[in-house]
Tab-separated table of C-alpha atoms and ligand atoms in Angstrom:
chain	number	residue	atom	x	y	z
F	263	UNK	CA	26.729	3.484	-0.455
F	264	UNK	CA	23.081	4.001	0.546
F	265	UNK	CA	21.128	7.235	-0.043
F	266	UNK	CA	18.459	7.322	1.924
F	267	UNK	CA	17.244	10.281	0.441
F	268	UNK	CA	17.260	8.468	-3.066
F	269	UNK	CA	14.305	6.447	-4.380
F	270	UNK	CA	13.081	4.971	-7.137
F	271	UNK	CA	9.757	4.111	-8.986
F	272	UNK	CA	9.535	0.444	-11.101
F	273	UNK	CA	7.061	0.649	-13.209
F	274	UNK	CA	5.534	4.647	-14.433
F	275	UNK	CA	2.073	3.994	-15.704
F	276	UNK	CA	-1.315	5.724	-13.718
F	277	UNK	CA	0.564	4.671	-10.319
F	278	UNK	CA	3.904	4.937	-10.775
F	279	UNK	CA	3.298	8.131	-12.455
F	280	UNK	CA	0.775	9.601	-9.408
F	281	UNK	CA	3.650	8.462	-6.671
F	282	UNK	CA	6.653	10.507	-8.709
F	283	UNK	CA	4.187	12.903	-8.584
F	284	UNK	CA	3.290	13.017	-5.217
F	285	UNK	CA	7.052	12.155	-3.970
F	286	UNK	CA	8.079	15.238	-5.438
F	287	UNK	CA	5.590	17.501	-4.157
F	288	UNK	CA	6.776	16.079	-0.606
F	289	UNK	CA	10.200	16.809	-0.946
F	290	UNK	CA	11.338	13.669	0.807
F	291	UNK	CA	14.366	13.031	-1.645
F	292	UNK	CA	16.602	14.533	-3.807
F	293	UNK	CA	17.030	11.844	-6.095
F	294	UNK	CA	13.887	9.942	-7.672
F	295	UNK	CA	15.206	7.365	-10.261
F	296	UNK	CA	12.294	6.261	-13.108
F	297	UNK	CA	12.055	2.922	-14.273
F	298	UNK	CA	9.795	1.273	-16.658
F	299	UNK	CA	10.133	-1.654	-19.494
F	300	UNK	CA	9.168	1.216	-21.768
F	301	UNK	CA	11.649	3.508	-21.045
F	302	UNK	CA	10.121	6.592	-23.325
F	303	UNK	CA	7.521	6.995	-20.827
F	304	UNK	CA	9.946	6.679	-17.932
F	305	UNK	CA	11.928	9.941	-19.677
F	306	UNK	CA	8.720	11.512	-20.848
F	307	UNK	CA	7.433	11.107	-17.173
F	308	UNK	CA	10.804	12.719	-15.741
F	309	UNK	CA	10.353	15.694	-18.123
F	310	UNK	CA	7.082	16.385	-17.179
F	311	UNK	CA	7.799	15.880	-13.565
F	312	UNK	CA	10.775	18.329	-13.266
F	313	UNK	CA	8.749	21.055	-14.871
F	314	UNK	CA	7.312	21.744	-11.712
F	315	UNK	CA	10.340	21.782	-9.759
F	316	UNK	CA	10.374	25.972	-9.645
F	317	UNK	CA	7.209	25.584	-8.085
F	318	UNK	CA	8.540	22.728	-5.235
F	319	UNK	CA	12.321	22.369	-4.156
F	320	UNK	CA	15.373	21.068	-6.018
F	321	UNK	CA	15.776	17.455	-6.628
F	322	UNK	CA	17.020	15.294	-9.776
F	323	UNK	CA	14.110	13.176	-11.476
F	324	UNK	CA	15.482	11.280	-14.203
F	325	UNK	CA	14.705	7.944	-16.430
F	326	UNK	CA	16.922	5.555	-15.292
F	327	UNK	CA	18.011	1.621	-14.685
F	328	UNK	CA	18.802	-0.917	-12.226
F	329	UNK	CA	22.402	0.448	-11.875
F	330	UNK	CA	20.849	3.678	-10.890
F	331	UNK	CA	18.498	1.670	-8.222
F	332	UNK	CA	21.237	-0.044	-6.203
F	333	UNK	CA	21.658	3.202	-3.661
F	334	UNK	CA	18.879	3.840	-3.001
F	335	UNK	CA	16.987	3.852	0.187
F	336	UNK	CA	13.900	3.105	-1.060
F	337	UNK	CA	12.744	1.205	-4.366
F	338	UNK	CA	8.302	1.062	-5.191
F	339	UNK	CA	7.497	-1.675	-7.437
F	340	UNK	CA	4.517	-0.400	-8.943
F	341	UNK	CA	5.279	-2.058	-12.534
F	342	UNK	CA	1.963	-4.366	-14.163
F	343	UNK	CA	-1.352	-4.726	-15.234
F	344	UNK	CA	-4.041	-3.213	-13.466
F	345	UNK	CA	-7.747	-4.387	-12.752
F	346	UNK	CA	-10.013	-4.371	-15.714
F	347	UNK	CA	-13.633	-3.546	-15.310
F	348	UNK	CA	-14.906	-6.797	-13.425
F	349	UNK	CA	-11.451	-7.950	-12.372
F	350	UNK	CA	-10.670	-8.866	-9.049
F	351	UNK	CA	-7.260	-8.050	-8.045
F	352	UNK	CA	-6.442	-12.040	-7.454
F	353	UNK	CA	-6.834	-11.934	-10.924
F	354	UNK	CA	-3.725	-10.197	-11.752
F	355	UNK	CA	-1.614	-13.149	-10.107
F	356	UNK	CA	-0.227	-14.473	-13.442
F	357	UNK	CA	1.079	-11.969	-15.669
F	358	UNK	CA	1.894	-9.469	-12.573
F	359	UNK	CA	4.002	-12.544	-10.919
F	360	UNK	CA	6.084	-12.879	-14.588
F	361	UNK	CA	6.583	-9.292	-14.498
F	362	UNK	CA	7.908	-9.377	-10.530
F	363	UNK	CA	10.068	-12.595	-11.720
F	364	UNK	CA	12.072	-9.835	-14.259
F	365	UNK	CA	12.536	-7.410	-11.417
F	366	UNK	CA	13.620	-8.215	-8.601
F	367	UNK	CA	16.401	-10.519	-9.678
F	368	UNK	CA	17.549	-7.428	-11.154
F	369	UNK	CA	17.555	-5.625	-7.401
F	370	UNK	CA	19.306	-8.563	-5.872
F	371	UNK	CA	21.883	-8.897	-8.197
F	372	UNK	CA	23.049	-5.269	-7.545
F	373	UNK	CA	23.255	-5.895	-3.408
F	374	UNK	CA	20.098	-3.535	-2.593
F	375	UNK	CA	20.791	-2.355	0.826
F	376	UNK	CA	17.346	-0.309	1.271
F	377	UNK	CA	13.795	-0.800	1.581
F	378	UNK	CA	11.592	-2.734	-1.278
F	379	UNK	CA	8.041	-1.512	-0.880
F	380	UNK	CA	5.414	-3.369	-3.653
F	381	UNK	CA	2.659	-1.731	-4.634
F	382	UNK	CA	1.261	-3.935	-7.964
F	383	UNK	CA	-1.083	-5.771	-6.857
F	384	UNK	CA	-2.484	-8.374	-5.797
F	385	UNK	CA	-0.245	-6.485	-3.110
F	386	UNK	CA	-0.086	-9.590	-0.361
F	387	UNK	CA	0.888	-11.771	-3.107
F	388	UNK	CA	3.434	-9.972	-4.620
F	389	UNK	CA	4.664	-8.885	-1.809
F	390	UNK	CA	5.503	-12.477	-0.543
F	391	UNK	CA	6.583	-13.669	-3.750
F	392	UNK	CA	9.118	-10.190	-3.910
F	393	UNK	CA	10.415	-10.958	-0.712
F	394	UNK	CA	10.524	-14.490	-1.329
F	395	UNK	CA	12.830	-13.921	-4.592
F	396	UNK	CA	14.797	-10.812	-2.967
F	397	UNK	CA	16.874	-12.702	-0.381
F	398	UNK	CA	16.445	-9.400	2.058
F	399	UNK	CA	15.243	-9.565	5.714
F	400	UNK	CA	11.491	-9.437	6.546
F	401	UNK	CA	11.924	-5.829	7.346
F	402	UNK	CA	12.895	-4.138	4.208
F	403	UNK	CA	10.362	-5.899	2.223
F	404	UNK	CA	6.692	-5.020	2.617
F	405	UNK	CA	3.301	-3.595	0.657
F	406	UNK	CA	1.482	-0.917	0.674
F	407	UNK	CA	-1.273	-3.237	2.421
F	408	UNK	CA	-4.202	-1.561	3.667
F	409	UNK	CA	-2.785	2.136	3.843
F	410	UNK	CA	-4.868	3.124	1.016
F	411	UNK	CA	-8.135	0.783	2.234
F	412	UNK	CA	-7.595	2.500	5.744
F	413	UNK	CA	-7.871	5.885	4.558
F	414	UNK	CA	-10.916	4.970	2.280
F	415	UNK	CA	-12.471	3.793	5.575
F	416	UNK	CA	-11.635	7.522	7.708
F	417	UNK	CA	-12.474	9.342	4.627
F	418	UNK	CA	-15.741	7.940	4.693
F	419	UNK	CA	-16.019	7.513	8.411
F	420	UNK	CA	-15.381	11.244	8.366
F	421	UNK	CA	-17.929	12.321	5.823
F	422	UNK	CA	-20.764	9.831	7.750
F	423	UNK	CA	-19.943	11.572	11.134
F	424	UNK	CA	-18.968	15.515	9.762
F	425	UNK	CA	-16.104	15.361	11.189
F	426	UNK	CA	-12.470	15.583	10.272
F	427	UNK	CA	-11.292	12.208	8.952
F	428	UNK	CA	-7.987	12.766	10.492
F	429	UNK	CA	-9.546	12.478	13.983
F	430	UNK	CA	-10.495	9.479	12.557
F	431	UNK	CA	-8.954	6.092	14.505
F	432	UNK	CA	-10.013	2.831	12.565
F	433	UNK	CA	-8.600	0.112	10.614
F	434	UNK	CA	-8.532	-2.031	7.495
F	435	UNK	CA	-6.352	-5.499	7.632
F	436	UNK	CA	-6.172	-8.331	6.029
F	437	UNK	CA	-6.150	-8.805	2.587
F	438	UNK	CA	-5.794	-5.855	0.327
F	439	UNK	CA	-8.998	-7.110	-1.588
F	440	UNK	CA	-12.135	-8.595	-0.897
F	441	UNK	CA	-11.676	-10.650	2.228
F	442	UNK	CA	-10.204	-7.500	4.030
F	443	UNK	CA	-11.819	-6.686	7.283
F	444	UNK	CA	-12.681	-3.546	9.393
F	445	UNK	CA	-11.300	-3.484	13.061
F	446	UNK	CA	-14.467	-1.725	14.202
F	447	UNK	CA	-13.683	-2.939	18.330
F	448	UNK	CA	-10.811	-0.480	18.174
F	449	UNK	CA	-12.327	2.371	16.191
F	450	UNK	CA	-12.767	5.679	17.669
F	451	UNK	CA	-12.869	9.596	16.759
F	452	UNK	CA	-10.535	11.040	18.665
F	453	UNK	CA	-10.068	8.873	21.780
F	454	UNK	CA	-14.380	8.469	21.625
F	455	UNK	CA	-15.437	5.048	21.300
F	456	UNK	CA	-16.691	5.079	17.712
F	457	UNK	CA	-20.547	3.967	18.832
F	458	UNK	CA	-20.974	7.096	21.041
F	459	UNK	CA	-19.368	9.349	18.762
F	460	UNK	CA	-21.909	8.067	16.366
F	461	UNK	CA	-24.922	8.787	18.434
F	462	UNK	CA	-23.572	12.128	19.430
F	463	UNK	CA	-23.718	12.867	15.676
F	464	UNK	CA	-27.256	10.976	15.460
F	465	UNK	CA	-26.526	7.966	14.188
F	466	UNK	CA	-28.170	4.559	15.948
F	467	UNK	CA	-28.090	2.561	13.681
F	468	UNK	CA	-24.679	1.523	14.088
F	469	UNK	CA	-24.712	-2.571	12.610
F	470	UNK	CA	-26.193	-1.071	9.354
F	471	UNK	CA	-23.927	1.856	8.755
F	472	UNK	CA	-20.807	-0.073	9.312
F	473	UNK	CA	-21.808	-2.675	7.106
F	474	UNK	CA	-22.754	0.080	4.465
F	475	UNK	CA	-19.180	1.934	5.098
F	476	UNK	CA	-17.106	-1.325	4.897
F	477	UNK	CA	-18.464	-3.053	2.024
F	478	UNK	CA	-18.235	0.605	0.075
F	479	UNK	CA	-14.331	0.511	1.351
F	480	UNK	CA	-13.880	-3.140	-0.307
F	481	UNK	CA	-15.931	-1.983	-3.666
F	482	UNK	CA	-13.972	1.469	-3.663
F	483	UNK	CA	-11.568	-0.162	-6.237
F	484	UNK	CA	-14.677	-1.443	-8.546
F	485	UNK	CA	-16.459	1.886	-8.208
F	486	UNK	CA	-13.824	3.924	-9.377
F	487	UNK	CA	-12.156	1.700	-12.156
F	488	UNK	CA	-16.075	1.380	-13.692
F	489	UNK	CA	-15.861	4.626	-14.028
F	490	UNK	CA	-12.321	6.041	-14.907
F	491	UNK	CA	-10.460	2.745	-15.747
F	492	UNK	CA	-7.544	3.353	-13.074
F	493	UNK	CA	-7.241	3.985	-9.612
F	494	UNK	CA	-4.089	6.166	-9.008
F	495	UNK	CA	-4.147	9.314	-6.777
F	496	UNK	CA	-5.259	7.683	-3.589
F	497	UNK	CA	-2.182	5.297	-3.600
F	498	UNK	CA	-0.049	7.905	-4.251
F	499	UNK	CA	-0.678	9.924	-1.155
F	500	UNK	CA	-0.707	6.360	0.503
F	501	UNK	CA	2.688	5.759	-0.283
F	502	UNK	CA	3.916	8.842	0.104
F	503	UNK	CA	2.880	8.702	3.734
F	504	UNK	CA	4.762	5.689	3.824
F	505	UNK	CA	7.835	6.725	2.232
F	506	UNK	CA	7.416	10.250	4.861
F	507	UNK	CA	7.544	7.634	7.898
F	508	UNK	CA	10.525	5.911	6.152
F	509	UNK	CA	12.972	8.960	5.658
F	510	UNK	CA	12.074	10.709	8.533
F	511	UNK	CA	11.992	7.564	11.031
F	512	UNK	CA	8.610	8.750	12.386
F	513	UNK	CA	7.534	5.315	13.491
F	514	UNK	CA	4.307	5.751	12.767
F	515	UNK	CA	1.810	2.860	12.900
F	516	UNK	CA	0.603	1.871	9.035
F	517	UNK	CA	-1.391	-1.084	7.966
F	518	UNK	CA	1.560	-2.270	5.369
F	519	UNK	CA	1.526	-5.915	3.927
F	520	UNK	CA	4.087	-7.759	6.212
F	521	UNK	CA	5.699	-11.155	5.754
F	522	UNK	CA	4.090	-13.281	8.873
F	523	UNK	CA	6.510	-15.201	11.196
F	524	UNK	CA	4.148	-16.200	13.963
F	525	UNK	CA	1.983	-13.307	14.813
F	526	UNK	CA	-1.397	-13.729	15.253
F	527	UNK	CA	-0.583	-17.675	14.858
F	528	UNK	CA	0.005	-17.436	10.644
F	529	UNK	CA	3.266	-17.551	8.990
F	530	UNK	CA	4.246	-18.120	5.286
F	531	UNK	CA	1.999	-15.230	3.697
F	532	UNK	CA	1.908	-11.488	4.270
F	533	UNK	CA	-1.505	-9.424	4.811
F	534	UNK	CA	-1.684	-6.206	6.116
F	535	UNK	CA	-1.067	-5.612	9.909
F	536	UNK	CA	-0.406	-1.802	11.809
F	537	UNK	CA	3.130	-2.119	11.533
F	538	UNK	CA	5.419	0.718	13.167
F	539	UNK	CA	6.860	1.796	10.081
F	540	UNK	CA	10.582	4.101	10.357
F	541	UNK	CA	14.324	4.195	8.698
F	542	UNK	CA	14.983	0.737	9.348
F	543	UNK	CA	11.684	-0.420	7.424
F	544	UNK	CA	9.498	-2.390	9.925
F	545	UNK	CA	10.161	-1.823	13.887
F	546	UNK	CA	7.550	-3.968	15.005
F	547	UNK	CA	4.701	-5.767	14.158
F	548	UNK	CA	1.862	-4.954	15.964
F	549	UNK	CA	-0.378	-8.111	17.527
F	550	UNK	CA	-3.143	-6.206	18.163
F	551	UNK	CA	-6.486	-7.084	20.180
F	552	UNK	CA	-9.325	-8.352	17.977
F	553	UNK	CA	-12.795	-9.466	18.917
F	554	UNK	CA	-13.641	-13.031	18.308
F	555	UNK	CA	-15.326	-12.297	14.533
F	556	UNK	CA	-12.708	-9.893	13.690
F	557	UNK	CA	-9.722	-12.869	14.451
F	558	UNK	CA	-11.890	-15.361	12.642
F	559	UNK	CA	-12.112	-13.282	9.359
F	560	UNK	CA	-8.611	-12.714	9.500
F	561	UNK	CA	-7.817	-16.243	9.737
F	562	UNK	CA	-10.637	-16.377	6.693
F	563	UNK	CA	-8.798	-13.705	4.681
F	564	UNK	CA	-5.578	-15.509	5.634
F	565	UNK	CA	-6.505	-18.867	4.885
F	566	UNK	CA	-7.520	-17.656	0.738
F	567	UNK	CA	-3.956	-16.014	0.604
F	568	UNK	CA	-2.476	-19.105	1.595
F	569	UNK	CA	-4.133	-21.089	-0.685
F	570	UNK	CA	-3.050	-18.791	-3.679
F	571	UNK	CA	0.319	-18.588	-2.423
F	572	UNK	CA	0.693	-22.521	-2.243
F	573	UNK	CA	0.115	-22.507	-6.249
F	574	UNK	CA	3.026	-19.828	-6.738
F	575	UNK	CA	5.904	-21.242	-8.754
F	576	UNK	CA	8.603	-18.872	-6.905
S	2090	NAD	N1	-1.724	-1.497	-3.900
S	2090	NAD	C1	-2.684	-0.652	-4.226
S	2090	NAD	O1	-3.387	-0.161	-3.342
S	2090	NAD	C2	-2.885	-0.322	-5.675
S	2090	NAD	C3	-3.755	0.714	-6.061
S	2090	NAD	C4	-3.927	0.960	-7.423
S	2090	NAD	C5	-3.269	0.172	-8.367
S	2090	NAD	N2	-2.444	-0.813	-7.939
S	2090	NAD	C6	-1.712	-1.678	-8.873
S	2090	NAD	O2	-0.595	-0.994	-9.426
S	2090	NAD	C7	-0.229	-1.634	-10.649
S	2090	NAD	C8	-0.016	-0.577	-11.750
S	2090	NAD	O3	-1.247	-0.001	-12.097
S	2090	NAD	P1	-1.318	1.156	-13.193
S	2090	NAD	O4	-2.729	1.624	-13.217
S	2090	NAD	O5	-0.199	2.113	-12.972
S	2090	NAD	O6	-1.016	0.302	-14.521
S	2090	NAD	P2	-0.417	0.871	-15.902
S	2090	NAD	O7	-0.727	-0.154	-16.937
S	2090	NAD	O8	-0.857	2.280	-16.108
S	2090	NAD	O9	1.157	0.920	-15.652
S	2090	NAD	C9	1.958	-0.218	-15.520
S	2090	NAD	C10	3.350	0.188	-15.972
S	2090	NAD	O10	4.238	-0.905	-15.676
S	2090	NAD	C11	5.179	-0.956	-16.736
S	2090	NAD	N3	5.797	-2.278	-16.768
S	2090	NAD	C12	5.262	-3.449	-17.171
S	2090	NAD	N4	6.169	-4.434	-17.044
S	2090	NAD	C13	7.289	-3.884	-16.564
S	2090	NAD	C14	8.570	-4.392	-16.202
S	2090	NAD	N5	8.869	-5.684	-16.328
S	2090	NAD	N6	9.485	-3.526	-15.723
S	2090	NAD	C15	9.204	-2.208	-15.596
S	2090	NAD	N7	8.019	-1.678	-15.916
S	2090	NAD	C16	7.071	-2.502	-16.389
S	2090	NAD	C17	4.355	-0.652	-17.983
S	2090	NAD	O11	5.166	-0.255	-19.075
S	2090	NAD	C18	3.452	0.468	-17.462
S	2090	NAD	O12	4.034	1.746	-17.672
S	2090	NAD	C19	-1.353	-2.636	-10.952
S	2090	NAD	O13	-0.951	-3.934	-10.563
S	2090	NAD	C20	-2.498	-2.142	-10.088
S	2090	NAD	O14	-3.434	-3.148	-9.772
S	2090	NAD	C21	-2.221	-1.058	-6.621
């Protein structure tokens, strides 16, 4: 039978690793099941990990399998290669595919009943192709998306302004890569349309700044895998907000990477949408209002996934 409060991490290099981590500090579940092809690090992983449980709350990390998967409530694919220096993340398509292709068979075969979220990237990709393979409903099968690219963009909203980024109201969809886009028409500090709150911090020279803010946003991958080889601890707290919206049903509104069936006009892809996000996986979808440039890039940014998507040999 399902345990919601049991979840499980495919995949335990910088990522995988970063989310046990952060899971645990969270005390969402009691169970967190480790899976990797190389199953030493998996265990060496779970030992490290539950030497901090004196310091957190009690809960059972272990190395596991796909048997131990089928409960649970939630499974993160995280398993892959990464970006190398100069790689884009469209890049990853063919060997990260292959490695999807020898997982989730495994979930299906074993009647998952929970929520498959996909974090390798390219996200949208993988994402479509999981969901594609997994036989589950729309619902139970989406990305991290944007989650992580939306906090990039209040993080550095928030440092521009001095002001909290959690006050913060703005969005990244689209692709989770370079044809992403910033919903600047909706973006505000705290109920402030984000232009005034700008000059009441004095900034004018709004066009420039945003353009600055974004593009750093898109690069942020780039800039940090130049110069540490990984990115890892941002995702981690972006899935762990995730996973806290999932077990506690707080329907909160996330830019995850959601299979399209209409909205917005697109179908047969996923990209990253504000999604209300609770126990049941996805409640809604959210069609929200874009300005004419903003709907045309994510038709742009929708019409590149497509095309990669239309090569996939699912
Ligand atoms: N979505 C995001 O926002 C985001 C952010 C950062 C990284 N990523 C992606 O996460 C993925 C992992 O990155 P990383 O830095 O942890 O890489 P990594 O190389 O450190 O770890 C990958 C792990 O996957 C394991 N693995 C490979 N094939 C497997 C299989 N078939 N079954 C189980 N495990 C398998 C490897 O043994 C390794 O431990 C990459 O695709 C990366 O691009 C996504």
């Amino acid at each position: 039978m399902l345990n919601p409060r049991k979840a499980a991490v495919v995949g335990c290099g910088f990522v995988g690793a970063s989310i046990a981590f952060t899971l645990m500090q969270r005390g969402l579940f009691s169970e967190l099941v480790l899976i990797d092809a190389n199953r030493a690090k998996a265990e060496g992983e779970a030992m490290d990990l539950s030497h901090g449980l004196p310091y957190t709350a009690p809960m059972d990390i272990y190395a596991g399998d796909y048997d131990d998967a089928a409960d649970c409530g939630l499974i993160i694919v995280t398993a892959g290669a990464n970006q190398k220096p100069g790689e884009t993340r469209l890049d990853l398509i063919g060997k990260n595919v292959a490695i999807l292709k020898s997982i989730i068979p495994e979930i299906r075969r074993r009647n998952f009943e929970g929520i498959l979220l996909i974090v390798s990237n390219p996200v949208d990709v993988l994402t479509y192709a999981a969901w594609h393979m997994s036989g589950l409903p729309a619902n139970r099968v989406f990305g991290s998306g944007t989650v992580l690219d939306t906090a990039r963009l209040k993080q550095l909203l928030g440092e521009h302004l001095r002001v909290d980024s959690r006050n913060v109201h703005a969005v990244i969809i689209g692709e989770h890569g370079d044809s992403e886009l910033a919903v600047w028409s909706g973006a505000n500090v705290s109920g402030i349309d984000l232009n005034d709150f700008c000059e009441l911090r004095g900034h004018y020279d709004h066009r420039a700044s945003m353009q600055r803010i974004y593009e750093n946003v898109r690069d942020s991958a780039y800039q940090i895998i130049e110069r540490k080889g990984a990115t890892y601890y941002g995702i981690a707290m972006a899935v762990g907000r995730i996973a806290e919206s999932i077990v506690l049903d707080q329907e909160s509104v996330l830019p995850v990477s959601v299979v399209l069936e209409g909205q917005y006009g697109l179908d047969g892809l996923c990209l990253s949408i504000p999604s209300v996000v609770g126990k049941n996986g996805l409640e809604s979808i959210l069609e929200i209002p874009l300005s004419p440039e903003e709907d045309e890039a994510l038709h742009a940014s929708a019409r590149q996934l497509k095309e990669v998507i239309a090569q996939l040999e699912l």
